[in-house]
C-alpha cells in the first residue's frame, strides 16, 4: 500500500510558499477551504489524487502562490527549479496513489 509522502526537499518548498495559507489554522479562508496540507493524509484516496493533480496544475501554470500574495511576500515566490520539483512530486505521488486495475 502506497501512502502520501513528501520528501524533505519538497516539504521545504511547500513550507516556504504553500502551507502558510493551506493549513487548518490559516486565516486565509479560501486557501484553507481548497486544501489543508496538515489534513491531506486524512482525505479519501481519490481526493488525494485529485488534489495532487490540482497542485501540479496550478504550480505549473504559475497560479500558486497567487500574484497578490507575492506582492506582499516576494521571497515566497517559487523558482523554476522549485516549480519543477513540486510538479514532478505531485504528479508522481498521484500516479503512485492511483489504484491499478
PDB file of C-alpha atoms in Angstrom:
ATOM      1  CA  UNK A   1       0.000   0.000   0.000  1.00  0.00           C
ATOM      2  CA  UNK A   2       1.349   3.390  -1.014  1.00  0.00           C
ATOM      3  CA  UNK A   3       0.841   6.257   1.384  1.00  0.00           C
ATOM      4  CA  UNK A   4       1.070  10.009   0.872  1.00  0.00           C
ATOM      5  CA  UNK A   5       4.675  11.104   1.352  1.00  0.00           C
ATOM      6  CA  UNK A   6       6.527  14.364   0.943  1.00  0.00           C
ATOM      7  CA  UNK A   7      10.316  14.287   0.507  1.00  0.00           C
ATOM      8  CA  UNK A   8      12.209  16.787   2.665  1.00  0.00           C
ATOM      9  CA  UNK A   9      13.259  18.995  -0.265  1.00  0.00           C
ATOM     10  CA  UNK A  10       9.645  19.289  -1.467  1.00  0.00           C
ATOM     11  CA  UNK A  11       8.402  19.854   2.099  1.00  0.00           C
ATOM     12  CA  UNK A  12      10.780  22.817   2.430  1.00  0.00           C
ATOM     13  CA  UNK A  13       9.279  24.351  -0.721  1.00  0.00           C
ATOM     14  CA  UNK A  14       5.720  23.734   0.480  1.00  0.00           C
ATOM     15  CA  UNK A  15       6.563  25.195   3.903  1.00  0.00           C
ATOM     16  CA  UNK A  16       8.050  28.304   2.284  1.00  0.00           C
ATOM     17  CA  UNK A  17       5.348  29.012  -0.278  1.00  0.00           C
ATOM     18  CA  UNK A  18       2.173  26.986   0.327  1.00  0.00           C
ATOM     19  CA  UNK A  19       1.479  25.802   3.865  1.00  0.00           C
ATOM     20  CA  UNK A  20       1.021  29.325   5.268  1.00  0.00           C
ATOM     21  CA  UNK A  21      -2.379  29.622   3.563  1.00  0.00           C
ATOM     22  CA  UNK A  22      -3.170  25.942   3.084  1.00  0.00           C
ATOM     23  CA  UNK A  23      -3.461  24.645   6.656  1.00  0.00           C
ATOM     24  CA  UNK A  24      -6.160  24.236   9.296  1.00  0.00           C
ATOM     25  CA  UNK A  25      -5.057  27.293  11.293  1.00  0.00           C
ATOM     26  CA  UNK A  26      -4.814  29.661   8.324  1.00  0.00           C
ATOM     27  CA  UNK A  27      -6.704  32.938   8.395  1.00  0.00           C
ATOM     28  CA  UNK A  28      -6.990  32.611   4.602  1.00  0.00           C
ATOM     29  CA  UNK A  29     -10.474  31.084   4.388  1.00  0.00           C
ATOM     30  CA  UNK A  30     -10.290  30.436   0.637  1.00  0.00           C
ATOM     31  CA  UNK A  31      -6.856  28.792   0.793  1.00  0.00           C
ATOM     32  CA  UNK A  32      -7.814  26.701   3.797  1.00  0.00           C
ATOM     33  CA  UNK A  33     -11.069  25.658   2.138  1.00  0.00           C
ATOM     34  CA  UNK A  34      -9.372  24.381  -1.010  1.00  0.00           C
ATOM     35  CA  UNK A  35      -6.505  22.474   0.569  1.00  0.00           C
ATOM     36  CA  UNK A  36      -5.123  21.759   4.029  1.00  0.00           C
ATOM     37  CA  UNK A  37      -1.715  20.123   3.884  1.00  0.00           C
ATOM     38  CA  UNK A  38      -1.914  19.174   7.578  1.00  0.00           C
ATOM     39  CA  UNK A  39      -5.095  17.139   6.921  1.00  0.00           C
ATOM     40  CA  UNK A  40      -4.131  15.799   3.483  1.00  0.00           C
ATOM     41  CA  UNK A  41      -3.497  12.202   4.538  1.00  0.00           C
ATOM     42  CA  UNK A  42      -6.997  12.058   6.076  1.00  0.00           C
ATOM     43  CA  UNK A  43      -8.645  12.589   2.674  1.00  0.00           C
ATOM     44  CA  UNK A  44     -10.059   9.634   0.755  1.00  0.00           C
ATOM     45  CA  UNK A  45      -7.548   8.264  -1.729  1.00  0.00           C
ATOM     46  CA  UNK A  46      -9.358   9.560  -4.827  1.00  0.00           C
ATOM     47  CA  UNK A  47      -9.474  13.048  -3.283  1.00  0.00           C
ATOM     48  CA  UNK A  48      -5.738  12.930  -2.552  1.00  0.00           C
ATOM     49  CA  UNK A  49      -5.106  12.034  -6.204  1.00  0.00           C
ATOM     50  CA  UNK A  50      -7.359  14.878  -7.373  1.00  0.00           C
ATOM     51  CA  UNK A  51      -5.723  17.416  -5.064  1.00  0.00           C
ATOM     52  CA  UNK A  52      -2.249  16.316  -6.205  1.00  0.00           C
ATOM     53  CA  UNK A  53      -3.328  16.816  -9.840  1.00  0.00           C
ATOM     54  CA  UNK A  54      -4.609  20.286  -8.891  1.00  0.00           C
ATOM     55  CA  UNK A  55      -1.340  21.111  -7.103  1.00  0.00           C
ATOM     56  CA  UNK A  56       0.647  20.122 -10.197  1.00  0.00           C
ATOM     57  CA  UNK A  57      -1.608  22.160 -12.493  1.00  0.00           C
ATOM     58  CA  UNK A  58      -1.713  25.419 -10.508  1.00  0.00           C
ATOM     59  CA  UNK A  59       2.002  25.236  -9.772  1.00  0.00           C
ATOM     60  CA  UNK A  60       2.884  24.601 -13.406  1.00  0.00           C
ATOM     61  CA  UNK A  61       0.661  27.462 -14.588  1.00  0.00           C
ATOM     62  CA  UNK A  62       2.217  29.790 -12.005  1.00  0.00           C
ATOM     63  CA  UNK A  63      -1.174  30.424 -10.356  1.00  0.00           C
ATOM     64  CA  UNK A  64       0.185  29.450  -6.932  1.00  0.00           C
ATOM     65  CA  UNK A  65       1.338  31.180  -4.910  1.00  0.00           C
ATOM     66  CA  UNK A  66      -1.020  33.899  -6.187  1.00  0.00           C
ATOM     67  CA  UNK A  67       0.462  37.151  -7.512  1.00  0.00           C
ATOM     68  CA  UNK A  68      -1.496  39.178  -4.924  1.00  0.00           C
ATOM     69  CA  UNK A  69       0.235  37.221  -2.136  1.00  0.00           C
ATOM     70  CA  UNK A  70       3.644  37.555  -3.801  1.00  0.00           C
ATOM     71  CA  UNK A  71       3.329  41.366  -3.913  1.00  0.00           C
ATOM     72  CA  UNK A  72       3.480  41.319  -0.105  1.00  0.00           C
ATOM     73  CA  UNK A  73       5.837  38.339   0.185  1.00  0.00           C
ATOM     74  CA  UNK A  74       8.137  38.277  -2.860  1.00  0.00           C
ATOM     75  CA  UNK A  75      10.521  35.918  -1.036  1.00  0.00           C
ATOM     76  CA  UNK A  76       7.818  33.217  -1.143  1.00  0.00           C
ATOM     77  CA  UNK A  77       7.851  33.035  -4.952  1.00  0.00           C
ATOM     78  CA  UNK A  78       8.836  29.699  -6.453  1.00  0.00           C
ATOM     79  CA  UNK A  79      11.930  29.432  -8.606  1.00  0.00           C
ATOM     80  CA  UNK A  80      11.621  27.446 -11.848  1.00  0.00           C
ATOM     81  CA  UNK A  81      13.517  24.599 -10.178  1.00  0.00           C
ATOM     82  CA  UNK A  82      11.144  24.621  -7.193  1.00  0.00           C
ATOM     83  CA  UNK A  83       8.116  24.627  -9.506  1.00  0.00           C
ATOM     84  CA  UNK A  84       9.500  21.672 -11.431  1.00  0.00           C
ATOM     85  CA  UNK A  85      10.190  19.790  -8.193  1.00  0.00           C
ATOM     86  CA  UNK A  86       6.680  20.343  -6.807  1.00  0.00           C
ATOM     87  CA  UNK A  87       5.020  19.438 -10.127  1.00  0.00           C
ATOM     88  CA  UNK A  88       7.121  16.278 -10.537  1.00  0.00           C
ATOM     89  CA  UNK A  89       6.423  15.222  -6.938  1.00  0.00           C
ATOM     90  CA  UNK A  90       2.662  15.880  -7.182  1.00  0.00           C
ATOM     91  CA  UNK A  91       2.356  14.022 -10.494  1.00  0.00           C
ATOM     92  CA  UNK A  92       4.427  11.064  -9.296  1.00  0.00           C
ATOM     93  CA  UNK A  93       2.590  10.854  -5.956  1.00  0.00           C
ATOM     94  CA  UNK A  94      -0.786  10.973  -7.765  1.00  0.00           C
ATOM     95  CA  UNK A  95       0.354   8.179 -10.079  1.00  0.00           C
ATOM     96  CA  UNK A  96       1.519   6.049  -7.136  1.00  0.00           C
ATOM     97  CA  UNK A  97      -1.745   6.590  -5.237  1.00  0.00           C
ATOM     98  CA  UNK A  98      -3.972   5.746  -8.200  1.00  0.00           C
ATOM     99  CA  UNK A  99      -5.186   2.189  -7.731  1.00  0.00           C
ATOM    100  CA  UNK A 100      -4.147  -0.063 -10.581  1.00  0.00           C
ATOM    101  CA  UNK A 101      -6.825  -2.100 -12.268  1.00  0.00           C
TER     102      UNK A 101
END
